[in-house]
Amino acid sequence: MVRLVRTDFDTKEDSEYFYIADEFDASQNMFTYSSFKKYSVYLSKYTNDEIYSLNILSKKYLQKNQFLIHISDSDYVILFNHKTVYSAKINQNFITDDMIKSILITKHIAMLSSGGDIENIYYVINSKYKSAVENILKQNTKNDKNHVVAKSLGETWDLVKPLNELDTYKSHISKLTYATFLIAGSIWAMAFGLNMLADKILQIESLDNLKKEIKVEEQLIKRQNILLNTSEKKYKEITACLSTPEVKK
């Protein structure tokens, strides 16, 4: 059986009304996703149920400013903005009376929080009397237009099955270390790595070498011009000694 528990209380006394007094056992610590603050969850030492956080469940599937009702065999809990705002015990001998009283309180809290208009109140039922409890909930959560505002978030097992394991101190440190190395590596790559990669792969030649080659070419051109001028001068001197033959008419 899948069991949902709250993690927004930090003392045994705060959670005492959820369980039978002589069955308490501090068997597990959980972390919330928002601040990684540790909260103690007191569970019965006789249970073998799989434990999931009700607060994290609502945070995964619901947006901000939405309600979630969780109904089990023994308690009725209202979460708003992923935090518990109301909880009550359900007596199996007076399940209808306890349910209706809690539903009226739910509607009152929802009206105050929404400014008078209730669109949707999502619920998860984890009870052996699921059908009866769901029928009571739907019949008593109708708005002014006689529309049922209570909507099922789904079956408990389907909802909690894909959830990742709750973070521990060790896993949180590992994620933080990985993120630090990733950010540091990105900064180094942008500052130095790209230039080093360009020098090695693209093999960009230095401008100094190109300037030297241009200077050598310019010197060769000057020498060629000097030789050309010298050759032209000698040519004129030689041809000046030659007489021009007269042309007979």
CSV table of C-alpha atoms in Angstrom, one decimal:
chain,number,residue,atom,x,y,z
A,1,MET,CA,0.0,0.0,0.0
A,2,VAL,CA,1.2,3.5,-0.8
A,3,ARG,CA,1.0,5.9,2.1
A,4,LEU,CA,1.2,9.7,1.8
A,5,VAL,CA,2.4,11.8,4.8
A,6,ARG,CA,2.9,15.5,5.5
A,7,THR,CA,6.3,16.9,5.9
A,8,ASP,CA,5.4,20.4,7.0
A,9,PHE,CA,5.6,19.7,10.8
A,10,ASP,CA,8.8,19.3,12.8
A,11,THR,CA,7.7,18.0,16.2
A,12,LYS,CA,6.1,14.9,17.4
A,13,GLU,CA,3.4,16.9,19.2
A,14,ASP,CA,2.4,18.7,16.0
A,15,SER,CA,1.7,15.4,14.3
A,16,GLU,CA,0.4,13.4,17.2
A,17,TYR,CA,-3.3,13.6,16.3
A,18,PHE,CA,-2.6,11.8,13.0
A,19,TYR,CA,-1.6,8.5,14.6
A,20,ILE,CA,-2.3,6.3,17.7
A,21,ALA,CA,-0.2,7.6,20.5
A,22,ASP,CA,1.5,4.3,21.4
A,23,GLU,CA,2.6,3.5,17.8
A,24,PHE,CA,4.9,6.4,17.2
A,25,ASP,CA,8.4,5.8,15.9
A,26,ALA,CA,10.7,8.4,14.4
A,27,SER,CA,11.7,6.1,11.5
A,28,GLN,CA,12.4,8.5,8.6
A,29,ASN,CA,13.6,12.0,7.9
A,30,MET,CA,12.4,13.8,4.7
A,31,PHE,CA,13.4,16.9,2.8
A,32,THR,CA,11.2,19.4,1.0
A,33,TYR,CA,12.2,20.5,-2.5
A,34,SER,CA,11.8,24.3,-1.8
A,35,SER,CA,14.5,24.8,0.8
A,36,PHE,CA,16.1,21.4,1.6
A,37,LYS,CA,15.1,21.9,5.2
A,38,LYS,CA,14.8,18.7,7.2
A,39,TYR,CA,11.5,17.8,8.9
A,40,SER,CA,10.9,14.7,11.0
A,41,VAL,CA,8.0,12.5,10.0
A,42,TYR,CA,6.7,10.1,12.7
A,43,LEU,CA,5.3,6.9,11.4
A,44,SER,CA,3.9,3.7,12.9
A,45,LYS,CA,6.7,1.2,13.5
A,46,TYR,CA,4.3,-1.6,12.5
A,47,THR,CA,3.8,-0.4,8.9
A,48,ASN,CA,5.6,-1.6,5.8
A,49,ASP,CA,3.9,0.9,3.5
A,50,GLU,CA,5.8,2.9,0.9
A,51,ILE,CA,6.1,6.5,2.1
A,52,TYR,CA,5.8,9.6,-0.1
A,53,SER,CA,5.5,13.3,0.8
A,54,LEU,CA,2.1,14.8,0.3
A,55,ASN,CA,3.6,18.3,0.0
A,56,ILE,CA,6.0,17.2,-2.8
A,57,LEU,CA,3.1,15.4,-4.5
A,58,SER,CA,1.1,18.6,-4.7
A,59,LYS,CA,4.1,20.6,-5.8
A,60,LYS,CA,4.8,18.2,-8.7
A,61,TYR,CA,1.2,18.1,-10.1
A,62,LEU,CA,-0.4,21.4,-9.1
A,63,GLN,CA,0.4,25.0,-9.9
A,64,LYS,CA,0.4,27.8,-7.3
A,65,ASN,CA,-2.8,28.9,-5.7
A,66,GLN,CA,-4.5,25.5,-6.1
A,67,PHE,CA,-6.0,23.3,-3.5
A,68,LEU,CA,-5.4,19.6,-2.8
A,69,ILE,CA,-7.5,17.5,-0.5
A,70,HIS,CA,-6.0,14.2,0.7
A,71,ILE,CA,-8.4,11.8,2.3
A,72,SER,CA,-7.2,8.6,4.0
A,73,ASP,CA,-8.9,6.1,6.2
A,74,SER,CA,-8.3,8.2,9.3
A,75,ASP,CA,-7.6,11.8,8.2
A,76,TYR,CA,-8.7,14.7,6.0
A,77,VAL,CA,-6.0,17.2,4.9
A,78,ILE,CA,-6.3,20.4,2.9
A,79,LEU,CA,-3.2,21.7,1.2
A,80,PHE,CA,-3.0,25.2,-0.4
A,81,ASN,CA,0.2,26.3,-2.1
A,82,HIS,CA,1.7,22.9,-1.2
A,83,LYS,CA,1.3,23.7,2.6
A,84,THR,CA,-1.2,22.1,5.0
A,85,VAL,CA,-3.8,24.7,6.0
A,86,TYR,CA,-6.3,22.3,7.7
A,87,SER,CA,-6.4,18.8,8.9
A,88,ALA,CA,-8.9,16.7,10.9
A,89,LYS,CA,-9.4,13.1,12.1
A,90,ILE,CA,-12.1,10.9,10.5
A,91,ASN,CA,-14.0,8.6,12.8
A,92,GLN,CA,-15.0,5.5,10.8
A,93,ASN,CA,-18.3,5.4,12.8
A,94,PHE,CA,-19.1,9.0,11.8
A,95,ILE,CA,-17.4,9.2,8.5
A,96,THR,CA,-20.3,11.1,6.7
A,97,ASP,CA,-20.5,13.7,9.5
A,98,ASP,CA,-16.8,14.2,9.7
A,99,MET,CA,-16.5,14.4,5.9
A,100,ILE,CA,-19.3,16.9,5.5
A,101,LYS,CA,-17.9,19.1,8.3
A,102,SER,CA,-14.4,19.1,6.7
A,103,ILE,CA,-15.9,19.8,3.2
A,104,LEU,CA,-17.7,22.8,4.5
A,105,ILE,CA,-14.5,24.1,6.0
A,106,THR,CA,-12.7,23.4,2.7
A,107,LYS,CA,-15.3,25.5,0.8
A,108,HIS,CA,-15.0,28.3,3.4
A,109,ILE,CA,-11.2,28.3,3.1
A,110,ALA,CA,-11.3,28.1,-0.7
A,111,MET,CA,-13.8,31.0,-0.9
A,112,LEU,CA,-11.6,33.2,1.3
A,113,SER,CA,-8.5,32.3,-0.7
A,114,SER,CA,-10.0,32.8,-4.2
A,115,GLY,CA,-12.1,35.9,-3.5
A,116,GLY,CA,-15.4,34.2,-3.7
A,117,ASP,CA,-15.1,32.0,-6.8
A,118,ILE,CA,-14.0,28.4,-6.6
A,119,GLU,CA,-12.9,26.8,-9.9
A,120,ASN,CA,-11.3,23.5,-9.0
A,121,ILE,CA,-10.4,21.6,-5.8
A,122,TYR,CA,-8.3,18.6,-6.6
A,123,TYR,CA,-8.3,15.5,-4.4
A,124,VAL,CA,-6.5,12.3,-3.8
A,125,ILE,CA,-8.3,9.5,-1.9
A,126,ASN,CA,-6.3,6.8,-0.3
A,127,SER,CA,-9.0,4.8,1.5
A,128,LYS,CA,-10.6,1.4,1.4
A,129,TYR,CA,-13.9,3.3,1.3
A,130,LYS,CA,-12.8,5.3,-1.8
A,131,SER,CA,-16.1,5.1,-3.7
A,132,ALA,CA,-18.2,6.2,-0.8
A,133,VAL,CA,-15.8,8.9,0.3
A,134,GLU,CA,-15.6,10.2,-3.3
A,135,ASN,CA,-19.4,10.3,-3.7
A,136,ILE,CA,-19.7,12.3,-0.4
A,137,LEU,CA,-17.0,14.7,-1.6
A,138,LYS,CA,-18.6,15.3,-5.0
A,139,GLN,CA,-22.1,15.8,-3.7
A,140,ASN,CA,-21.0,18.4,-1.3
A,141,THR,CA,-18.6,20.4,-3.4
A,142,LYS,CA,-20.9,22.0,-5.9
A,143,ASN,CA,-20.8,25.7,-6.8
A,144,ASP,CA,-23.6,28.2,-7.4
A,145,LYS,CA,-24.2,26.7,-10.9
A,146,ASN,CA,-24.5,23.2,-9.4
A,147,HIS,CA,-21.3,22.1,-11.0
A,148,VAL,CA,-19.0,19.8,-9.0
A,149,VAL,CA,-15.7,21.6,-8.4
A,150,ALA,CA,-13.9,18.6,-6.8
A,151,LYS,CA,-11.7,16.9,-9.4
A,152,SER,CA,-9.6,13.8,-8.9
A,153,LEU,CA,-5.9,14.2,-9.3
A,154,GLY,CA,-5.7,10.5,-10.1
A,155,GLU,CA,-5.1,7.2,-8.4
A,156,THR,CA,-2.5,7.3,-5.6
A,157,TRP,CA,-0.2,4.7,-7.0
A,158,ASP,CA,-0.2,6.3,-10.5
A,159,LEU,CA,0.7,9.6,-9.0
A,160,VAL,CA,3.5,8.6,-6.7
A,161,LYS,CA,5.1,5.9,-8.8
A,162,PRO,CA,7.0,8.3,-11.1
A,163,LEU,CA,8.2,10.6,-8.3
A,164,ASN,CA,11.9,10.6,-7.8
A,165,GLU,CA,13.4,9.6,-4.4
A,166,LEU,CA,13.4,12.4,-1.8
A,167,ASP,CA,16.7,14.2,-1.7
A,168,THR,CA,19.0,13.5,1.2
A,169,TYR,CA,21.9,15.6,2.5
A,170,LYS,CA,24.4,13.5,0.5
A,171,SER,CA,22.5,13.7,-2.8
A,172,HIS,CA,22.0,17.5,-2.3
A,173,ILE,CA,25.8,18.0,-1.8
A,174,SER,CA,26.5,15.8,-4.9
A,175,LYS,CA,24.1,17.9,-7.1
A,176,LEU,CA,25.6,21.1,-5.7
A,177,THR,CA,29.2,19.9,-6.4
A,178,TYR,CA,28.2,18.9,-10.0
A,179,ALA,CA,26.6,22.3,-10.6
A,180,THR,CA,29.6,24.1,-9.3
A,181,PHE,CA,32.0,22.2,-11.6
A,182,LEU,CA,29.7,22.7,-14.5
A,183,ILE,CA,29.5,26.5,-14.0
A,184,ALA,CA,33.3,26.8,-13.4
A,185,GLY,CA,34.0,24.8,-16.6
A,186,SER,CA,31.7,27.0,-18.6
A,187,ILE,CA,33.3,30.2,-17.4
A,188,TRP,CA,36.8,28.8,-18.1
A,189,ALA,CA,35.8,27.7,-21.6
A,190,MET,CA,34.4,31.1,-22.4
A,191,ALA,CA,37.4,33.0,-21.0
A,192,PHE,CA,40.3,30.7,-22.2
A,193,GLY,CA,39.2,27.5,-23.8
A,194,LEU,CA,37.8,29.0,-27.0
A,195,ASN,CA,41.0,30.9,-27.8
A,196,MET,CA,43.1,27.8,-27.1
A,197,LEU,CA,40.9,25.7,-29.3
A,198,ALA,CA,41.0,28.2,-32.1
A,199,ASP,CA,44.8,28.3,-32.0
A,200,LYS,CA,45.2,24.5,-32.1
A,201,ILE,CA,42.5,23.6,-34.6
A,202,LEU,CA,42.4,26.6,-37.0
A,203,GLN,CA,46.2,27.2,-36.8
A,204,ILE,CA,45.9,30.9,-37.2
A,205,GLU,CA,49.3,32.3,-38.4
A,206,SER,CA,50.9,35.2,-36.6
A,207,LEU,CA,50.6,38.7,-38.2
A,208,ASP,CA,54.3,39.3,-37.6
A,209,ASN,CA,55.3,36.5,-40.0
A,210,LEU,CA,53.0,38.0,-42.7
A,211,LYS,CA,54.5,41.4,-42.2
A,212,LYS,CA,58.0,40.0,-42.6
A,213,GLU,CA,57.0,38.3,-45.9
A,214,ILE,CA,55.6,41.5,-47.2
A,215,LYS,CA,58.8,43.4,-46.3
A,216,VAL,CA,60.9,40.9,-48.2
A,217,GLU,CA,58.6,41.1,-51.2
A,218,GLU,CA,58.9,44.9,-51.2
A,219,GLN,CA,62.7,44.7,-51.1
A,220,LEU,CA,62.7,42.3,-54.1
A,221,ILE,CA,60.5,44.7,-56.0
A,222,LYS,CA,63.0,47.6,-55.3
A,223,ARG,CA,65.9,45.5,-56.6
A,224,GLN,CA,64.0,44.6,-59.7
A,225,ASN,CA,63.3,48.3,-60.4
A,226,ILE,CA,67.0,49.2,-59.9
A,227,LEU,CA,68.1,46.4,-62.3
A,228,LEU,CA,65.4,47.6,-64.8
A,229,ASN,CA,66.6,51.2,-64.7
A,230,THR,CA,70.3,50.1,-65.1
A,231,SER,CA,69.5,48.0,-68.1
A,232,GLU,CA,67.5,50.8,-69.7
A,233,LYS,CA,70.4,53.2,-69.2
A,234,LYS,CA,72.9,50.9,-70.8
A,235,TYR,CA,70.6,50.3,-73.7
A,236,LYS,CA,70.3,54.0,-74.4
A,237,GLU,CA,74.1,54.4,-74.2
A,238,ILE,CA,74.7,51.6,-76.7
A,239,THR,CA,72.0,52.7,-79.2
A,240,ALA,CA,73.2,56.3,-79.1
A,241,CYS,CA,76.5,55.4,-80.9
A,242,LEU,CA,74.7,53.8,-83.9
A,243,SER,CA,74.1,56.1,-86.9
A,244,THR,CA,70.8,56.3,-88.6
A,245,PRO,CA,70.9,55.3,-92.3
A,246,GLU,CA,69.6,58.0,-94.8
A,247,VAL,CA,66.6,57.2,-96.8
A,248,LYS,CA,67.0,57.9,-100.5
A,249,LYS,CA,64.1,59.5,-102.3
